[in-house]
Structures are given as structure tokens and as C-alpha cells.
mmCIF file of C-alpha atoms in Angstrom:
data_model
loop_
_atom_site.group_PDB
_atom_site.id
_atom_site.type_symbol
_atom_site.label_atom_id
_atom_site.label_comp_id
_atom_site.label_asym_id
_atom_site.label_seq_id
_atom_site.Cartn_x
_atom_site.Cartn_y
_atom_site.Cartn_z
ATOM 1 C CA UNK A 13 1.792 -19.851 28.705
ATOM 2 C CA UNK A 14 0.670 -17.754 25.804
ATOM 3 C CA UNK A 15 2.811 -14.835 24.431
ATOM 4 C CA UNK A 16 0.958 -12.661 21.814
ATOM 5 C CA UNK A 17 3.827 -10.412 20.695
ATOM 6 C CA UNK A 18 7.536 -9.945 20.951
ATOM 7 C CA UNK A 19 9.843 -7.305 19.627
ATOM 8 C CA UNK A 20 13.309 -6.025 20.100
ATOM 9 C CA UNK A 21 14.676 -2.603 19.136
ATOM 10 C CA UNK A 22 18.021 -0.817 18.990
ATOM 11 C CA UNK A 23 17.183 2.874 19.405
ATOM 12 C CA UNK A 24 19.081 6.076 19.494
ATOM 13 C CA UNK A 25 17.985 8.087 22.512
ATOM 14 C CA UNK A 26 19.724 11.475 21.754
ATOM 15 C CA UNK A 27 22.077 13.207 19.434
ATOM 16 C CA UNK A 28 25.977 13.166 19.925
ATOM 17 C CA UNK A 29 25.998 16.788 20.730
ATOM 18 C CA UNK A 30 23.196 16.645 23.236
ATOM 19 C CA UNK A 31 24.108 16.986 26.858
ATOM 20 C CA UNK A 32 22.501 15.321 29.883
ATOM 21 C CA UNK A 33 21.666 12.016 28.218
ATOM 22 C CA UNK A 34 22.421 8.826 29.996
ATOM 23 C CA UNK A 35 23.001 6.859 26.752
ATOM 24 C CA UNK A 36 23.176 7.408 23.014
ATOM 25 C CA UNK A 37 21.818 3.933 22.266
ATOM 26 C CA UNK A 38 19.834 1.366 24.048
ATOM 27 C CA UNK A 39 18.310 -2.206 23.251
ATOM 28 C CA UNK A 40 14.688 -2.734 24.181
ATOM 29 C CA UNK A 41 12.896 -6.091 24.332
ATOM 30 C CA UNK A 42 9.199 -6.310 24.894
ATOM 31 C CA UNK A 43 6.568 -8.989 25.277
ATOM 32 C CA UNK A 44 3.237 -7.150 24.908
ATOM 33 C CA UNK A 45 1.265 -9.848 26.709
ATOM 34 C CA UNK A 46 2.325 -13.108 28.468
ATOM 35 C CA UNK A 47 -0.460 -15.151 29.943
ATOM 36 C CA UNK A 48 -0.397 -18.064 32.307
ATOM 37 C CA UNK A 49 -3.400 -19.969 33.552
ATOM 38 C CA UNK A 50 -3.764 -22.489 36.326
ATOM 39 C CA UNK A 51 -7.149 -24.292 35.812
ATOM 40 C CA UNK A 52 -7.787 -26.043 39.092
ATOM 41 C CA UNK A 53 -6.412 -24.245 42.199
ATOM 42 C CA UNK A 54 -7.922 -25.722 45.377
ATOM 43 C CA UNK A 55 -8.623 -23.497 48.401
ATOM 44 C CA UNK A 56 -9.696 -24.654 51.814
ATOM 45 C CA UNK A 57 -13.047 -23.936 53.434
ATOM 46 C CA UNK A 58 -13.051 -20.866 55.696
ATOM 47 C CA UNK A 59 -14.856 -20.276 58.981
ATOM 48 C CA UNK A 60 -17.765 -17.789 58.721
ATOM 49 C CA UNK A 61 -16.578 -14.245 58.989
ATOM 50 C CA UNK A 62 -13.552 -12.537 57.522
ATOM 51 C CA UNK A 63 -10.618 -14.700 56.518
ATOM 52 C CA UNK A 64 -7.488 -14.463 54.191
ATOM 53 C CA UNK A 65 -6.220 -16.718 51.494
ATOM 54 C CA UNK A 66 -2.941 -16.682 49.545
ATOM 55 C CA UNK A 67 -1.670 -18.493 46.456
ATOM 56 C CA UNK A 68 1.765 -18.248 44.748
ATOM 57 C CA UNK A 69 1.816 -18.529 40.965
ATOM 58 C CA UNK A 70 5.064 -18.959 38.868
ATOM 59 C CA UNK A 71 4.804 -16.621 35.949
ATOM 60 C CA UNK A 72 7.119 -17.495 33.126
ATOM 61 C CA UNK A 73 8.903 -14.697 31.204
ATOM 62 C CA UNK A 74 10.111 -16.859 28.410
ATOM 63 C CA UNK A 75 13.124 -15.838 26.375
ATOM 64 C CA UNK A 76 12.059 -12.369 25.256
ATOM 65 C CA UNK A 77 15.270 -10.904 26.933
ATOM 66 C CA UNK A 78 17.665 -13.129 24.713
ATOM 67 C CA UNK A 79 18.540 -9.960 22.636
ATOM 68 C CA UNK A 80 19.796 -8.084 25.676
ATOM 69 C CA UNK A 81 23.552 -8.040 26.199
ATOM 70 C CA UNK A 82 24.819 -9.929 29.255
ATOM 71 C CA UNK A 83 27.322 -7.359 30.452
ATOM 72 C CA UNK A 84 25.047 -4.327 31.121
ATOM 73 C CA UNK A 85 22.331 -3.258 33.508
ATOM 74 C CA UNK A 86 18.788 -3.935 32.497
ATOM 75 C CA UNK A 87 15.636 -1.979 33.495
ATOM 76 C CA UNK A 88 12.584 -4.043 33.593
ATOM 77 C CA UNK A 89 9.073 -2.748 33.547
ATOM 78 C CA UNK A 90 6.054 -5.019 34.276
ATOM 79 C CA UNK A 91 2.415 -3.963 33.490
ATOM 80 C CA UNK A 92 -0.345 -6.244 34.738
ATOM 81 C CA UNK A 93 -2.931 -6.567 31.969
ATOM 82 C CA UNK A 94 -5.361 -8.669 34.130
ATOM 83 C CA UNK A 95 -5.727 -11.271 36.762
ATOM 84 C CA UNK A 96 -8.895 -13.207 36.821
ATOM 85 C CA UNK A 97 -10.241 -15.640 39.332
ATOM 86 C CA UNK A 98 -13.243 -17.739 38.183
ATOM 87 C CA UNK A 99 -14.983 -20.394 40.215
ATOM 88 C CA UNK A 100 -18.251 -22.356 40.370
ATOM 89 C CA UNK A 101 -18.569 -21.048 43.878
ATOM 90 C CA UNK A 102 -19.971 -17.639 44.773
ATOM 91 C CA UNK A 103 -17.116 -15.218 45.302
ATOM 92 C CA UNK A 104 -19.106 -12.140 46.267
ATOM 93 C CA UNK A 105 -17.883 -12.341 49.812
ATOM 94 C CA UNK A 106 -14.384 -11.378 48.759
ATOM 95 C CA UNK A 107 -13.979 -7.709 49.752
ATOM 96 C CA UNK A 108 -10.432 -7.117 48.694
ATOM 97 C CA UNK A 109 -7.832 -8.959 46.591
ATOM 98 C CA UNK A 110 -4.316 -8.150 45.369
ATOM 99 C CA UNK A 111 -1.525 -9.499 43.262
ATOM 100 C CA UNK A 112 2.139 -8.830 43.956
ATOM 101 C CA UNK A 113 5.364 -9.847 42.368
ATOM 102 C CA UNK A 114 8.024 -11.128 44.767
ATOM 103 C CA UNK A 115 11.633 -10.100 44.140
ATOM 104 C CA UNK A 116 13.759 -13.235 43.626
ATOM 105 C CA UNK A 117 15.785 -14.385 46.598
ATOM 106 C CA UNK A 118 13.789 -12.112 48.945
ATOM 107 C CA UNK A 119 10.490 -11.861 50.624
ATOM 108 C CA UNK A 120 9.898 -8.325 49.445
ATOM 109 C CA UNK A 121 6.939 -7.889 47.168
ATOM 110 C CA UNK A 122 5.589 -5.124 44.924
ATOM 111 C CA UNK A 123 1.896 -4.594 44.421
ATOM 112 C CA UNK A 124 0.902 -4.746 40.746
ATOM 113 C CA UNK A 125 -2.883 -5.075 40.810
ATOM 114 C CA UNK A 126 -5.922 -4.970 43.135
ATOM 115 C CA UNK A 127 -9.613 -5.627 43.425
ATOM 116 C CA UNK A 128 -12.225 -4.056 45.655
ATOM 117 C CA UNK A 129 -15.783 -5.390 45.893
ATOM 118 C CA UNK A 130 -18.242 -2.950 44.333
ATOM 119 C CA UNK A 131 -21.450 -4.784 45.186
ATOM 120 C CA UNK A 132 -22.678 -7.928 47.014
ATOM 121 C CA UNK A 133 -24.357 -9.277 43.926
ATOM 122 C CA UNK A 134 -23.494 -12.949 43.465
ATOM 123 C CA UNK A 135 -20.544 -13.443 41.148
ATOM 124 C CA UNK A 136 -18.320 -16.451 40.272
ATOM 125 C CA UNK A 137 -15.639 -14.254 38.810
ATOM 126 C CA UNK A 138 -13.423 -11.360 40.068
ATOM 127 C CA UNK A 139 -10.935 -9.430 37.931
ATOM 128 C CA UNK A 140 -8.026 -7.604 39.438
ATOM 129 C CA UNK A 141 -6.858 -4.479 37.503
ATOM 130 C CA UNK A 142 -3.292 -3.273 37.144
ATOM 131 C CA UNK A 143 -1.982 -0.344 39.191
ATOM 132 C CA UNK A 144 0.270 0.780 36.336
ATOM 133 C CA UNK A 145 3.857 -0.039 35.193
ATOM 134 C CA UNK A 146 6.148 -1.228 37.882
ATOM 135 C CA UNK A 147 9.970 -0.939 37.574
ATOM 136 C CA UNK A 148 11.507 -4.338 38.473
ATOM 137 C CA UNK A 149 15.212 -3.357 37.744
ATOM 138 C CA UNK A 150 17.131 -6.388 36.626
ATOM 139 C CA UNK A 151 14.338 -9.022 36.778
ATOM 140 C CA UNK A 152 14.027 -9.460 33.046
ATOM 141 C CA UNK A 153 16.947 -11.814 33.328
ATOM 142 C CA UNK A 154 14.868 -14.343 35.449
ATOM 143 C CA UNK A 155 13.184 -17.279 33.796
ATOM 144 C CA UNK A 156 9.978 -16.622 35.807
ATOM 145 C CA UNK A 157 8.627 -14.323 38.386
ATOM 146 C CA UNK A 158 6.515 -15.348 41.404
ATOM 147 C CA UNK A 159 3.092 -13.683 41.602
ATOM 148 C CA UNK A 160 1.237 -13.859 44.924
ATOM 149 C CA UNK A 161 -2.680 -13.606 44.820
ATOM 150 C CA UNK A 162 -4.075 -12.725 48.239
ATOM 151 C CA UNK A 163 -7.880 -12.289 49.015
ATOM 152 C CA UNK A 164 -9.791 -11.201 52.059
ATOM 153 C CA UNK A 165 -13.416 -11.332 53.033
ATOM 154 C CA UNK A 166 -16.196 -13.814 53.674
ATOM 155 C CA UNK A 167 -14.732 -16.669 51.768
ATOM 156 C CA UNK A 168 -16.614 -19.856 50.930
ATOM 157 C CA UNK A 169 -17.313 -22.061 53.925
ATOM 158 C CA UNK A 170 -16.712 -25.214 51.797
ATOM 159 C CA UNK A 171 -13.601 -26.460 50.061
ATOM 160 C CA UNK A 172 -13.574 -24.696 46.641
ATOM 161 C CA UNK A 173 -11.436 -24.492 43.495
ATOM 162 C CA UNK A 174 -10.921 -21.720 40.895
ATOM 163 C CA UNK A 175 -9.200 -21.062 37.649
ATOM 164 C CA UNK A 176 -6.625 -18.331 37.880
ATOM 165 C CA UNK A 177 -5.304 -16.477 34.787
ATOM 166 C CA UNK A 178 -2.565 -13.783 34.907
ATOM 167 C CA UNK A 179 -1.653 -11.678 31.890
ATOM 168 C CA UNK A 180 1.119 -8.991 31.881
ATOM 169 C CA UNK A 181 3.291 -7.084 29.524
ATOM 170 C CA UNK A 182 7.083 -7.031 30.131
ATOM 171 C CA UNK A 183 9.530 -4.547 28.687
ATOM 172 C CA UNK A 184 13.297 -4.492 29.356
ATOM 173 C CA UNK A 185 15.795 -1.816 28.328
ATOM 174 C CA UNK A 186 19.567 -2.159 28.336
ATOM 175 C CA UNK A 187 22.114 0.568 27.728
ATOM 176 C CA UNK A 188 23.998 -0.261 24.558
ATOM 177 C CA UNK A 189 26.397 2.671 24.633
ATOM 178 C CA UNK A 190 28.684 1.105 27.239
ATOM 179 C CA UNK A 191 29.106 -1.888 25.012
ATOM 180 C CA UNK A 192 30.007 0.036 21.936
ATOM 181 C CA UNK A 193 32.565 2.401 23.497
#
């Protein structure tokens, strides 16, 4: 795991006389980029034609949320910076791929990135791009999140392995006003 930046802020969101504000103060914690790589993920051979694969990756969040108070709700925002699959095998048969985050304790997932094949030129690497920031509610308090990579297309007809690397930015925001008053 690699974390490139961490910061925590206590900010005033509006003046005392303003109306319509949810909070006067909040605490924000942010990890600009957390990366996790799995160097040798094995995938089975597929029959000729279209097939699907799936792989679950534990994505550690670290302790960036330690500055957030325990007794308040936290809003968590996750932004996929990149998800790369690299292999010594030709991956040009992959038509579509996606990466989702699974909500802890459920089977519900939220799409955070995708890939669609642009050409059939041989390639040994595909890169999924983020679909924007995703609100994950109180997930900042988790030690790790489960990311699920899925791919569909004409997959290699022999057993193959790949290096997977996921990088994401995480921001959490907690209402500080409720703790002060």
C-alpha cells in the first residue's frame, strides 16, 4: 500500500448569522492517493467466445480517519484515480471491464470505474478510469474496502496471470458543530 498525501482540516462552513447551514464547523480528513498492487493474480483459461471473470481486492484505507470524532456521522467520498491490469498475455479481447466497491456487510456494490475497448490492437495492459467521486456515507471508518474487478470479452484461452494496481483518493467529512454545542 502506498499513500502519497494526508491532511486533516477543521473548517468553518458558514457565519453564525447565516441561515440554512447544516453546520458551522466540520472536520475533514483526506488521503489524496492510496495505492494497492497485487503482483500475481491468476485467472483461469476461458473457452473461445465471450466469457466473464471477477476478482475481489481488499483496498486498505489506513488510518487517515483517526482525526474524525467517534460520535458523529461521517460522509465519505471515494474517487478512483486509476485501476490498471497488466499481463504478459494479450488482453485485447477484453471488451468491457469495471471496478466496483462493495458496501461492508452487504452484496450491494457501487460502480467507481470502467473500461471499454477502443480497438483490437494487441495490448498487454488495460486501464480503467474513474466515473467521478462516489459518496460512500460512513465507510471511512472501515479499515479496508472491497473492490471487485470484472471483465468480459474474448479472454485468454490459457491460464494467465496479471498485475492489478488500484489507486484512489478518499475524503471524509464529519460535522464538528454537534460535538461543540
